[in-house]
JSON list of C-alpha atoms in Angstrom, two decimals:
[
{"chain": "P", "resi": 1, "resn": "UNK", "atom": "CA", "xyz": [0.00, 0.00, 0.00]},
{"chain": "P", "resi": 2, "resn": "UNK", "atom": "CA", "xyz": [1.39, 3.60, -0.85]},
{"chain": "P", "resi": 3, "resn": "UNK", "atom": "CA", "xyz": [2.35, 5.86, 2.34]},
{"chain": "P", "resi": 4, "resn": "UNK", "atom": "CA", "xyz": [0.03, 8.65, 1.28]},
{"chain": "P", "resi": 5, "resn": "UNK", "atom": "CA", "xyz": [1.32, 10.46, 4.54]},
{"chain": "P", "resi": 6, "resn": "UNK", "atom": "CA", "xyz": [4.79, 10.30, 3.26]},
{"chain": "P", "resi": 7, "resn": "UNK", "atom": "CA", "xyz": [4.26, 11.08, -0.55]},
{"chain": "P", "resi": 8, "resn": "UNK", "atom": "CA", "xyz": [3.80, 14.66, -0.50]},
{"chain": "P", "resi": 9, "resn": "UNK", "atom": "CA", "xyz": [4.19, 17.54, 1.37]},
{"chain": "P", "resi": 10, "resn": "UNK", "atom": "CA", "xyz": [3.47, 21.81, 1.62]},
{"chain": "P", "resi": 11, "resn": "UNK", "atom": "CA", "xyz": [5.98, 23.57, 0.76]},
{"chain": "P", "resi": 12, "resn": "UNK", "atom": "CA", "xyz": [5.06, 26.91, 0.48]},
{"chain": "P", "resi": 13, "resn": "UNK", "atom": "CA", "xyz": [2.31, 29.14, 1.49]},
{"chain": "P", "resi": 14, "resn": "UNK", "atom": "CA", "xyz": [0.94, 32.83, 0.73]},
{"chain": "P", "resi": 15, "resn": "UNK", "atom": "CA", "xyz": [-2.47, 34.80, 2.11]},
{"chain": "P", "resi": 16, "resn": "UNK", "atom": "CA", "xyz": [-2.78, 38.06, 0.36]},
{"chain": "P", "resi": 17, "resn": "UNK", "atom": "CA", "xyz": [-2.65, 40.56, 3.05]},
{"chain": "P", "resi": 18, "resn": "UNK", "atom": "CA", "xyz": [-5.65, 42.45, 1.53]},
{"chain": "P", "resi": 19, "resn": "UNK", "atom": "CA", "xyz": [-8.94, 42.23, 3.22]},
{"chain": "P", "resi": 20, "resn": "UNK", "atom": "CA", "xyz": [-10.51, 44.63, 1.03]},
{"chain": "P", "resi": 21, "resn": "UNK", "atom": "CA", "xyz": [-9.61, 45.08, -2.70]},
{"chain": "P", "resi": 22, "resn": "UNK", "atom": "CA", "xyz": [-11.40, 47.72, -4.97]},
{"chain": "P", "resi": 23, "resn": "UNK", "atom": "CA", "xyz": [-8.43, 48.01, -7.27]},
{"chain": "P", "resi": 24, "resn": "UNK", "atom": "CA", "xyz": [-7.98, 44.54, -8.25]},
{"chain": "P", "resi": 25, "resn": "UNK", "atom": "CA", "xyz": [-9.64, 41.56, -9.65]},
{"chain": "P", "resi": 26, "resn": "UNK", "atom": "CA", "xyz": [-9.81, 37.83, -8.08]},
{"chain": "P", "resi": 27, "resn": "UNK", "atom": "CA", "xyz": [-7.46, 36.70, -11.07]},
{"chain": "P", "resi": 28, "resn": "UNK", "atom": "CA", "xyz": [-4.56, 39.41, -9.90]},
{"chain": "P", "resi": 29, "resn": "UNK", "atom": "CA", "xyz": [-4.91, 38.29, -6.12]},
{"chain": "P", "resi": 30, "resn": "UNK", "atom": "CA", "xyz": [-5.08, 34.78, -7.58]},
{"chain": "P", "resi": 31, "resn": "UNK", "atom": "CA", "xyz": [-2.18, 35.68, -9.64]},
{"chain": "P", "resi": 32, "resn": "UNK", "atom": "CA", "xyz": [-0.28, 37.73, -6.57]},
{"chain": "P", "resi": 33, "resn": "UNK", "atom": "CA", "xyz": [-0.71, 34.86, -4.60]},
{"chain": "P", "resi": 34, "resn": "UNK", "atom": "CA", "xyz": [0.58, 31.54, -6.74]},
{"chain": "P", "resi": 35, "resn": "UNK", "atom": "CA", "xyz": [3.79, 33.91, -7.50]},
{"chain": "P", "resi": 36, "resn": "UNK", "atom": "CA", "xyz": [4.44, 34.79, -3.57]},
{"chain": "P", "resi": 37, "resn": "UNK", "atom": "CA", "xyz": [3.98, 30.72, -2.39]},
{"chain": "P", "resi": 38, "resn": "UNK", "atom": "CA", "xyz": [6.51, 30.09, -5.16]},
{"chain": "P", "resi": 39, "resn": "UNK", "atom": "CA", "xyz": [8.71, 32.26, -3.82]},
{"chain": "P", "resi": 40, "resn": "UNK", "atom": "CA", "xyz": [8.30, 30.97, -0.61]},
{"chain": "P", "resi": 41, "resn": "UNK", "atom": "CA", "xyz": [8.91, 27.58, -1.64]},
{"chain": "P", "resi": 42, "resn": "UNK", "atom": "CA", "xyz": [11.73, 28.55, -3.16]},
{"chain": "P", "resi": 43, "resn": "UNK", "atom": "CA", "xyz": [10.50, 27.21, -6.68]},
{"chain": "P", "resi": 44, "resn": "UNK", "atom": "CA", "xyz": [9.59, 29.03, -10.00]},
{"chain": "P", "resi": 45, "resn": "UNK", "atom": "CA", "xyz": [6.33, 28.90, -12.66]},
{"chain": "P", "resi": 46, "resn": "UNK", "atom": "CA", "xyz": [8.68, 26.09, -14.52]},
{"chain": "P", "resi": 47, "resn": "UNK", "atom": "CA", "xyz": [8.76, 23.69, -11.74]},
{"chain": "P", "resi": 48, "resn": "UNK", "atom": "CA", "xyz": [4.68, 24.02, -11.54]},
{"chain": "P", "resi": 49, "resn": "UNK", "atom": "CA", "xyz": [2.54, 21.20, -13.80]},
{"chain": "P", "resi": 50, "resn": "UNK", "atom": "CA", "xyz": [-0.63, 20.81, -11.51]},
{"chain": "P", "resi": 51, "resn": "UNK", "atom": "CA", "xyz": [-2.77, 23.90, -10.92]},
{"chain": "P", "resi": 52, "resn": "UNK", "atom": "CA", "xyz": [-5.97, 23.58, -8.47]},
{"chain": "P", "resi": 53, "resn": "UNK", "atom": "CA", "xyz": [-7.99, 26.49, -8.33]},
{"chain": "P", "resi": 54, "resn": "UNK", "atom": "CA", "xyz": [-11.67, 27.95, -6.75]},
{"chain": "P", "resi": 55, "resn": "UNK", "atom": "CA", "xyz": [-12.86, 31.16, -6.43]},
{"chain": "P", "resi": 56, "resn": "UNK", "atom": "CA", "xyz": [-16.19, 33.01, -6.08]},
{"chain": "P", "resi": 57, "resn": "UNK", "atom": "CA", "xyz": [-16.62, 33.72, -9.73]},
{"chain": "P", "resi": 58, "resn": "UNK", "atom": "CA", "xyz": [-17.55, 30.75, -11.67]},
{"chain": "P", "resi": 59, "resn": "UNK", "atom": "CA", "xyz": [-15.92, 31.97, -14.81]},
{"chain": "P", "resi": 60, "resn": "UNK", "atom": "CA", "xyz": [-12.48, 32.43, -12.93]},
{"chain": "P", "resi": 61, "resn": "UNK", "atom": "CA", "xyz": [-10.84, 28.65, -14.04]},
{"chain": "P", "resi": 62, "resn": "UNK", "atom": "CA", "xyz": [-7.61, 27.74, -14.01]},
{"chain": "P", "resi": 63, "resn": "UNK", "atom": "CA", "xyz": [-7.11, 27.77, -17.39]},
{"chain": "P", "resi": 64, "resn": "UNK", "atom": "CA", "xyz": [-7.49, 31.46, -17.10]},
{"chain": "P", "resi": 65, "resn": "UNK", "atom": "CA", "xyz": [-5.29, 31.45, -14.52]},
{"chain": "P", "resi": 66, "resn": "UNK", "atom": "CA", "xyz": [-2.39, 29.65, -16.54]},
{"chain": "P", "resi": 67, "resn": "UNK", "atom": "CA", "xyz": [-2.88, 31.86, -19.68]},
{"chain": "P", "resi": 68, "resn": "UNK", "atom": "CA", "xyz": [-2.69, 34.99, -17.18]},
{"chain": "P", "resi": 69, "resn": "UNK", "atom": "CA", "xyz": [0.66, 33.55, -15.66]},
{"chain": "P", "resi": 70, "resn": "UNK", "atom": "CA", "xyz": [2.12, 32.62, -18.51]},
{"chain": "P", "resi": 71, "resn": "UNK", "atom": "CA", "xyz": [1.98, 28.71, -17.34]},
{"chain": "P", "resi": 72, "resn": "UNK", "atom": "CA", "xyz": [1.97, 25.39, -18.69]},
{"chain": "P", "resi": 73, "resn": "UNK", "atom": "CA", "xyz": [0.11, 22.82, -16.41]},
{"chain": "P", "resi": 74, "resn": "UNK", "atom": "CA", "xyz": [-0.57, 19.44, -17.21]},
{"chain": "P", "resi": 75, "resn": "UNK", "atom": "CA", "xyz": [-2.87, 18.71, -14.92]},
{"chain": "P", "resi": 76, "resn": "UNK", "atom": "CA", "xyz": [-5.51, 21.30, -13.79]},
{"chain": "P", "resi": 77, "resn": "UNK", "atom": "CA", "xyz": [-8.57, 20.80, -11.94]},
{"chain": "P", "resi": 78, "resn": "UNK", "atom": "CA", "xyz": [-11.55, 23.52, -11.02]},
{"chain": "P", "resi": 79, "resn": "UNK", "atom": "CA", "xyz": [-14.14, 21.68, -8.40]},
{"chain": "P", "resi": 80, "resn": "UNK", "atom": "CA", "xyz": [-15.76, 23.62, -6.42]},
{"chain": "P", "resi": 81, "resn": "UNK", "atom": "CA", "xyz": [-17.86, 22.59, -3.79]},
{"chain": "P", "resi": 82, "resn": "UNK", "atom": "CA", "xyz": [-18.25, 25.53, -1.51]},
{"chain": "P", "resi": 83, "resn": "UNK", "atom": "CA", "xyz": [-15.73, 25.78, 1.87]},
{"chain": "P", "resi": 84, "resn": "UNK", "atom": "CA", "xyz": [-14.30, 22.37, 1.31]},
{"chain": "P", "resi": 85, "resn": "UNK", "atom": "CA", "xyz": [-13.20, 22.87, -2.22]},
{"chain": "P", "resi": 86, "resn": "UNK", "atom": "CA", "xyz": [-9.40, 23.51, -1.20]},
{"chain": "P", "resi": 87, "resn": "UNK", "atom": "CA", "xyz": [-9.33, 19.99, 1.12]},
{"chain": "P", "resi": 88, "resn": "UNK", "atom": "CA", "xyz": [-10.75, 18.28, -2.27]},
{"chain": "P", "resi": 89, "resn": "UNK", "atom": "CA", "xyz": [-7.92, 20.00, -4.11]},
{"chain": "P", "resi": 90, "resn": "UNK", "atom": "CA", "xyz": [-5.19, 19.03, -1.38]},
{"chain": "P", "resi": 91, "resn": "UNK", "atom": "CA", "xyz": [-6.52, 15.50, -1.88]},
{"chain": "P", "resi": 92, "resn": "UNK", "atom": "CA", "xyz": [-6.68, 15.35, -5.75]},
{"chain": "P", "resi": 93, "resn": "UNK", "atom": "CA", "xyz": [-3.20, 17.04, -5.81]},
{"chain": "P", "resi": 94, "resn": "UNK", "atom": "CA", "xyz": [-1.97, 14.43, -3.38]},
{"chain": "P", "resi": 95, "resn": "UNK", "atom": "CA", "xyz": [-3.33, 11.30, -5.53]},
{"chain": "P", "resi": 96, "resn": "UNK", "atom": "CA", "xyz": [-2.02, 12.61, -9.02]},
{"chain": "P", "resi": 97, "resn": "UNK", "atom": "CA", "xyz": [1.14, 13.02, -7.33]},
{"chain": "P", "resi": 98, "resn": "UNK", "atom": "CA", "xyz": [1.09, 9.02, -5.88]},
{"chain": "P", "resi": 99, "resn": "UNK", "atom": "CA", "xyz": [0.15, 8.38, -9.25]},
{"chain": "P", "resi": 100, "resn": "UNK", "atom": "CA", "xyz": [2.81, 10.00, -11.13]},
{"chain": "P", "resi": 101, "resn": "UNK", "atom": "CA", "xyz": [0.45, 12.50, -12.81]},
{"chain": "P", "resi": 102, "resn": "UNK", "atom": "CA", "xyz": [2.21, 15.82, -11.35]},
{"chain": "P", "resi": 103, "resn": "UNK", "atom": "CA", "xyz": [5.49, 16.72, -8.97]},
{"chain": "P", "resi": 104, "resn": "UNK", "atom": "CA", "xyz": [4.72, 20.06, -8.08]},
{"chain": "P", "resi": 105, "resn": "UNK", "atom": "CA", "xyz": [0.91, 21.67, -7.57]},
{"chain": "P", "resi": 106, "resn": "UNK", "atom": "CA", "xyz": [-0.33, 25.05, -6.58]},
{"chain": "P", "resi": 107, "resn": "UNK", "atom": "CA", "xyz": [-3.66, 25.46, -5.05]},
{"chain": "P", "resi": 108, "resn": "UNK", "atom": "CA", "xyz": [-5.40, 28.90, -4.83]},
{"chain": "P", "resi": 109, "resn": "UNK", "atom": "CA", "xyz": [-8.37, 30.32, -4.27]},
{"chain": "P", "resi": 110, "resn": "UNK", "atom": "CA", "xyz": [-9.21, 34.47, -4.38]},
{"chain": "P", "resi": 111, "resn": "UNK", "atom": "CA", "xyz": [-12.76, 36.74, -3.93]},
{"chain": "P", "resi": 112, "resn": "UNK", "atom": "CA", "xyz": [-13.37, 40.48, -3.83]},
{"chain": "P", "resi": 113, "resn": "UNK", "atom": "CA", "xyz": [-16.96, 39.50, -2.56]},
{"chain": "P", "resi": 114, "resn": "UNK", "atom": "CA", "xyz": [-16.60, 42.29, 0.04]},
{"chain": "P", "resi": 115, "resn": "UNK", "atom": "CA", "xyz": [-15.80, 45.40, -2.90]},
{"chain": "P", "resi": 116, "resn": "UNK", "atom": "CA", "xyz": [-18.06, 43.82, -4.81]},
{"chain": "P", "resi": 117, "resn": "UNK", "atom": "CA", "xyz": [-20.55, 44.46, -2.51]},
{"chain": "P", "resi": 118, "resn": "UNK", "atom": "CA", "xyz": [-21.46, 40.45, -2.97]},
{"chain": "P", "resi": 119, "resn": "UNK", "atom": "CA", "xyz": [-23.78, 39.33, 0.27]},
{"chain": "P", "resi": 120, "resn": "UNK", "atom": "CA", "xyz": [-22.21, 36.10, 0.05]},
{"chain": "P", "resi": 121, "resn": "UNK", "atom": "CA", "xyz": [-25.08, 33.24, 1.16]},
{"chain": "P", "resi": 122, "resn": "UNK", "atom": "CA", "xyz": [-27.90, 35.80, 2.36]},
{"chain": "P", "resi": 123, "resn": "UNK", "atom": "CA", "xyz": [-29.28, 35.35, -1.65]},
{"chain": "P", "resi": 124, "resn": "UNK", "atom": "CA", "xyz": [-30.18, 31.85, -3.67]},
{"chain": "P", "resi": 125, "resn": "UNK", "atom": "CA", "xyz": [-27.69, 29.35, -4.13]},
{"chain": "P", "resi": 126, "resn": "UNK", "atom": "CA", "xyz": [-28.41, 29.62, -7.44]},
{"chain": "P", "resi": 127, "resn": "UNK", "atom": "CA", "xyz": [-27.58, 33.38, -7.52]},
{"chain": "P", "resi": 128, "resn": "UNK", "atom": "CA", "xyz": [-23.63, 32.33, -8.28]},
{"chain": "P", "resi": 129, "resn": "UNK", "atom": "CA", "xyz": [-24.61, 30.95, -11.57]},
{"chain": "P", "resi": 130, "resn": "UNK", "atom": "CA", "xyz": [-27.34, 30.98, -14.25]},
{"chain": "P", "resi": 131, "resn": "UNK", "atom": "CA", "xyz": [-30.43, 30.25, -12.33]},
{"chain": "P", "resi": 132, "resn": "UNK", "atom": "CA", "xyz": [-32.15, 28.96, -15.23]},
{"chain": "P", "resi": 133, "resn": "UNK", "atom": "CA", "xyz": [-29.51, 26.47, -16.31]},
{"chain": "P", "resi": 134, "resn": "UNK", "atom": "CA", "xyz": [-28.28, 25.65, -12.39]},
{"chain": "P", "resi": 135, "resn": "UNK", "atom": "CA", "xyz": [-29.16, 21.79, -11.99]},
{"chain": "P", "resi": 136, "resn": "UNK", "atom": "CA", "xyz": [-31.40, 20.90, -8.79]},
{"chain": "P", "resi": 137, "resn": "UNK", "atom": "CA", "xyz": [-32.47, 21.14, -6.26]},
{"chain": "P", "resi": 138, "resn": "UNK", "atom": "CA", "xyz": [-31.24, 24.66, -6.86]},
{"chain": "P", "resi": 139, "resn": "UNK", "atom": "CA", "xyz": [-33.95, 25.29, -9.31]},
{"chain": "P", "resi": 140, "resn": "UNK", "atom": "CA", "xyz": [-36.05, 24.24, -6.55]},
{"chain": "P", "resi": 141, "resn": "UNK", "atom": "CA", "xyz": [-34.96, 25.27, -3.32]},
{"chain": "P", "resi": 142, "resn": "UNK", "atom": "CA", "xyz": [-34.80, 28.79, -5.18]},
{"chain": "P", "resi": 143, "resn": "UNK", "atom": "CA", "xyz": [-38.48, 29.61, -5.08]},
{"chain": "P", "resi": 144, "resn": "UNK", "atom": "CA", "xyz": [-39.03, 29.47, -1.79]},
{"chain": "P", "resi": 145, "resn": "UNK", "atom": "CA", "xyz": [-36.21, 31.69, -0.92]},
{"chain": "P", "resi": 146, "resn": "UNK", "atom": "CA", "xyz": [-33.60, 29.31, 0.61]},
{"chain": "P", "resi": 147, "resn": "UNK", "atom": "CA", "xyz": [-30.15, 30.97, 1.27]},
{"chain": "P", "resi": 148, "resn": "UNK", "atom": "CA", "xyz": [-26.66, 28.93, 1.95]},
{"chain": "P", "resi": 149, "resn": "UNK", "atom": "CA", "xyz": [-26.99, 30.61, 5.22]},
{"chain": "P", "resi": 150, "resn": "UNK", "atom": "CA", "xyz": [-30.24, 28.96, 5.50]},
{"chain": "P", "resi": 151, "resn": "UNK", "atom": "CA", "xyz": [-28.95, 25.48, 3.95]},
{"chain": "P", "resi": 152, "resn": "UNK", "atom": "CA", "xyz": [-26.54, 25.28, 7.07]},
{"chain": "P", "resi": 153, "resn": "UNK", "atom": "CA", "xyz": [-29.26, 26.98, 9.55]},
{"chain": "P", "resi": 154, "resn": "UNK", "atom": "CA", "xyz": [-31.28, 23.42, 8.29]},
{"chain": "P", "resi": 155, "resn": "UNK", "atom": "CA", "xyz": [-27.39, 21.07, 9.25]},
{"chain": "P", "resi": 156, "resn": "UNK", "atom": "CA", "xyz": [-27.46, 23.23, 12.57]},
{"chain": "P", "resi": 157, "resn": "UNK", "atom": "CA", "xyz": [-31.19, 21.86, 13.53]},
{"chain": "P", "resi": 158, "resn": "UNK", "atom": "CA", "xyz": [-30.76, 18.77, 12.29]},
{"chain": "P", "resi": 159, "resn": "UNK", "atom": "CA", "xyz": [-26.80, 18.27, 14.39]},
{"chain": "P", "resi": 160, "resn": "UNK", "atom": "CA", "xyz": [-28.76, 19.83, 17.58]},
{"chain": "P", "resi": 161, "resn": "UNK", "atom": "CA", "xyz": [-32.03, 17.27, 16.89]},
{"chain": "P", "resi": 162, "resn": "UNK", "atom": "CA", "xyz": [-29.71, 14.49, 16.47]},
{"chain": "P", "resi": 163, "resn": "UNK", "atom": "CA", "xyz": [-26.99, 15.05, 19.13]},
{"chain": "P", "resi": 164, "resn": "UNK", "atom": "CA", "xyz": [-27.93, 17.58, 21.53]},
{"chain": "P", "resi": 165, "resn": "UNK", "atom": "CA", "xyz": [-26.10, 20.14, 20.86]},
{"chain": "P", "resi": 166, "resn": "UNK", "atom": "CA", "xyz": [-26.84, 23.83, 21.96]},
{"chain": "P", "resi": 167, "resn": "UNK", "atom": "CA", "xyz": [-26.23, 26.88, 20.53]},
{"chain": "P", "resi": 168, "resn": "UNK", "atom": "CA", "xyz": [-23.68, 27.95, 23.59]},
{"chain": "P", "resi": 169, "resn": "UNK", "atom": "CA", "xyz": [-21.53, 24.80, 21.73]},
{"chain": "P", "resi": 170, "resn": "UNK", "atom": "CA", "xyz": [-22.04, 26.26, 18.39]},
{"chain": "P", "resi": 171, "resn": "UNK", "atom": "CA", "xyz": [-20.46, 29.63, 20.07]},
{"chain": "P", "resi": 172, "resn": "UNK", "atom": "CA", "xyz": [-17.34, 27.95, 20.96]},
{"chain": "P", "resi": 173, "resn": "UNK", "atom": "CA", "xyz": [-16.41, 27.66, 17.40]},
{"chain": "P", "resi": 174, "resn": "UNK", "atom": "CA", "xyz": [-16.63, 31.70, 16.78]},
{"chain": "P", "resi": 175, "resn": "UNK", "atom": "CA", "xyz": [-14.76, 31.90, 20.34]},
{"chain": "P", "resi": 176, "resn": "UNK", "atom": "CA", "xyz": [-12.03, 29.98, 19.23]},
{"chain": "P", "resi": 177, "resn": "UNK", "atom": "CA", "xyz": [-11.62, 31.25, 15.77]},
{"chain": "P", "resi": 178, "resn": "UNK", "atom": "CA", "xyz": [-11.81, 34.91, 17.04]},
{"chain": "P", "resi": 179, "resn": "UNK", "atom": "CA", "xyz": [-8.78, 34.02, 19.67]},
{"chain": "P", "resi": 180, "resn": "UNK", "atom": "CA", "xyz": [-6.88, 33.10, 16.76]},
{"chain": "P", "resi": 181, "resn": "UNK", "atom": "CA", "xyz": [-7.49, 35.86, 14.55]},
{"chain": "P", "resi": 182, "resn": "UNK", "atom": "CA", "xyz": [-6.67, 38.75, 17.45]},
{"chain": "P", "resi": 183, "resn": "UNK", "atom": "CA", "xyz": [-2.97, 36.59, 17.01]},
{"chain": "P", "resi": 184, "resn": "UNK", "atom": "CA", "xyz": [-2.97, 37.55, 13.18]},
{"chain": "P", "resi": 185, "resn": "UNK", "atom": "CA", "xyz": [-2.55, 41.47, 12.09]},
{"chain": "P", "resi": 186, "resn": "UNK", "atom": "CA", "xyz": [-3.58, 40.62, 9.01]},
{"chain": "P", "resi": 187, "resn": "UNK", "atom": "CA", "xyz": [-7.31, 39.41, 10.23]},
{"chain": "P", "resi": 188, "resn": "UNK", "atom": "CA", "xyz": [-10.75, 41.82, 9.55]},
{"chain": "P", "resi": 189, "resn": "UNK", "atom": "CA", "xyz": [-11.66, 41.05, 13.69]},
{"chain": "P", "resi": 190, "resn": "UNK", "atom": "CA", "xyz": [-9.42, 41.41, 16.02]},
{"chain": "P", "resi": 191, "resn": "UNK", "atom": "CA", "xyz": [-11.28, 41.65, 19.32]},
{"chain": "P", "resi": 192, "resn": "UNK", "atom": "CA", "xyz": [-11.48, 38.54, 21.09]},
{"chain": "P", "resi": 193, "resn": "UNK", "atom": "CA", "xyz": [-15.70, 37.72, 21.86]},
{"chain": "P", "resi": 194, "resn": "UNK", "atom": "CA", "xyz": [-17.44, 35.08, 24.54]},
{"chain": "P", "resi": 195, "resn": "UNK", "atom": "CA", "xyz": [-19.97, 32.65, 24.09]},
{"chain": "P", "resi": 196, "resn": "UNK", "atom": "CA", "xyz": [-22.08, 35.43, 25.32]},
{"chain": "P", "resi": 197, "resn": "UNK", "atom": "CA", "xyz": [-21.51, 37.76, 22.82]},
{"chain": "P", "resi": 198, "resn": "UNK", "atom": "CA", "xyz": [-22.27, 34.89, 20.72]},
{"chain": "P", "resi": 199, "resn": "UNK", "atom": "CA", "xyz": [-25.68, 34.10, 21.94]},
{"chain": "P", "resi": 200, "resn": "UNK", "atom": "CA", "xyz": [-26.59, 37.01, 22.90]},
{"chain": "P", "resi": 201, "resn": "UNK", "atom": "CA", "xyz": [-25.87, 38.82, 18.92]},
{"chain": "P", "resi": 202, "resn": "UNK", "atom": "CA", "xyz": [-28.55, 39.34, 16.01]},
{"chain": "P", "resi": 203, "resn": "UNK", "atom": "CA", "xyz": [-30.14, 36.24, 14.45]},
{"chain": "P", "resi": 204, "resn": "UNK", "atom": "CA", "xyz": [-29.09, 35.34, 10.82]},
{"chain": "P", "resi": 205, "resn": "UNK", "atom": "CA", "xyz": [-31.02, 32.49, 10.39]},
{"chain": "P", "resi": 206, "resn": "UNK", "atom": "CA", "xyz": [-31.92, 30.34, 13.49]},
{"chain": "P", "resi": 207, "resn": "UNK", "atom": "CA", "xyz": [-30.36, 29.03, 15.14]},
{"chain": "P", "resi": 208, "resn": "UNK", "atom": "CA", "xyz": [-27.06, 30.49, 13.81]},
{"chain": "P", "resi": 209, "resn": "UNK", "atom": "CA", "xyz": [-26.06, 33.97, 14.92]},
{"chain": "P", "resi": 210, "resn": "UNK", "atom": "CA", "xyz": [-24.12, 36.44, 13.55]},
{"chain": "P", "resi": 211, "resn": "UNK", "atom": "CA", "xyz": [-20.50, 35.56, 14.42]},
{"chain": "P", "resi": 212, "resn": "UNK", "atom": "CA", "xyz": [-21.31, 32.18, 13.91]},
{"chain": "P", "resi": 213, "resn": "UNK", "atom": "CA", "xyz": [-21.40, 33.08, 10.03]},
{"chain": "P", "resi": 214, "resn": "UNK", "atom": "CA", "xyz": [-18.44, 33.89, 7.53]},
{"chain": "P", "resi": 215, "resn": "UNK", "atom": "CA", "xyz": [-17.16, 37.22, 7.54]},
{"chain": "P", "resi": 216, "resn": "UNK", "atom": "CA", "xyz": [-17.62, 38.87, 3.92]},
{"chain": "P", "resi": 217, "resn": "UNK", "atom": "CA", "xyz": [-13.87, 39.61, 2.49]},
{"chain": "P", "resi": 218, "resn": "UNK", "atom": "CA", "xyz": [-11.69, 40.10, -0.27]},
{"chain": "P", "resi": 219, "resn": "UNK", "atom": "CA", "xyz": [-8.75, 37.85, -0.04]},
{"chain": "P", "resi": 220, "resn": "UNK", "atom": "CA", "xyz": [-6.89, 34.92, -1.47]},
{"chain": "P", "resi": 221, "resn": "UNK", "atom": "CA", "xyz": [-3.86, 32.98, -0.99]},
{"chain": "P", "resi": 222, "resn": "UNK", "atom": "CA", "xyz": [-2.32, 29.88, -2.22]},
{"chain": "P", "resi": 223, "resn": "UNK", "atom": "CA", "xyz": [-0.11, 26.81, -1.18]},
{"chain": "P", "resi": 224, "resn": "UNK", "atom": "CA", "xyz": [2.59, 25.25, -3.27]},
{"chain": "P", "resi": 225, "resn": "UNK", "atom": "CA", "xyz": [2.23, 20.78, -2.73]},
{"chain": "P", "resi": 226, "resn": "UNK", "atom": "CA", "xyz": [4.88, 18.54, -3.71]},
{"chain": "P", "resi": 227, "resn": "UNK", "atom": "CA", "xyz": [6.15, 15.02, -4.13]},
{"chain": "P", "resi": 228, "resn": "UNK", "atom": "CA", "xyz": [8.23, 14.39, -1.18]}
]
């Protein structure tokens, strides 16, 4: 069996320091950022043939990406599946590595959802795309006015139904993630908050509160993977 563990590791890393970005596009911070974890890694566009990318504009790809960096990837791959796209990218880069598809990968993702004045998940899933061509249960869920902040509202119910849990537990998570951004200069909140403040703060859609939901940002960043 193949030591995935041992196959591949990160090797360089860059978060745009920008939290708000009027004057440029998701394809320069995109751009910005693959060049600065290069650098880091100590490695150049030549050494690159896998490139992974997300971002919150569907027709940002990584082929775009490559033509705008003047790169020639053999391997690229665009999923996107929300939050989680960058673990599926980690894990795709990881396999095509074991499989001798790729040596060296960049993964990125960028969004200037906050200067475009883009209320990430308060409007239809569908919103993102082309409503009319977005496969269901978009087309569905759409008519009734379902948001993603709704969509995880429904997980929330359904993990407290299940398990128990409490919103005072949910609170812990925007607790904890608030300590650690009041370490990082480079974070949008700084101030650390309590499980009261939590509780206690406007209702987005119930039973998640306000901190409990993603802060609305421009930013981007990128990590350089490979074969160990």
């Amino acid at each position: 069996m193949v030591d995935l563990k041992h196959s591949a590791a990160i090797v360089g890393i860059h978060e745009h320091v920008t939290r708000y970005a009027p004057d440029k596009s998701e394809l320069q911070i995109q751009g910005e950022s693959v060049i600065k974890a290069l650098e880091d890694a100590g490695l150049t566009k030549k050494d690159v043939d896998g490139l992974l990318t997300a971002s919150s504009s569907s027709r940002n790809t990584g082929l775009n990406l490559a033509d705008y960096l003047d790169m020639y990837p053999s391997f690229v791959d665009n999923t996107t599946v929300g939050g989680g796209s960058f673990e599926f990218h980690l894990a795709h880069a990881l396999n095509a590595i074991v499989a001798g598809r790729l040596n060296c990968a960049v993964i990125t993702y960028s969004s200037t959802a906050r200067s475009g004045s883009v209320s990430v998940g308060t409007g239809g899933v569908a919103r993102f795309g082309h409503p009319r061509l977005e496969p269901s249960p978009d087309s569905f869920e759409e008519l009734y006015g379902l948001t993603t902040v709704g969509l995880y509202a429904m997980i929330a119910h359904r993990h407290m139904h299940l398990y128990g849990t409490t919103s005072e537990q949910l609170a812990e998570v925007a607790v904890a993630v608030r300590h650690h951004a009041s370490m990082n200069p480079e974070a949008l909140f700084r101030n650390p908050i309590t499980v009261e403040d939590v509780v206690n703060s406007r209702v987005i859609s119930s039973p998640l509160h306000l901190p409990d939901c993603c802060v609305i940002t421009d930013g981007g960043g990128a990590v350089v993977v490979a074969s160990a």
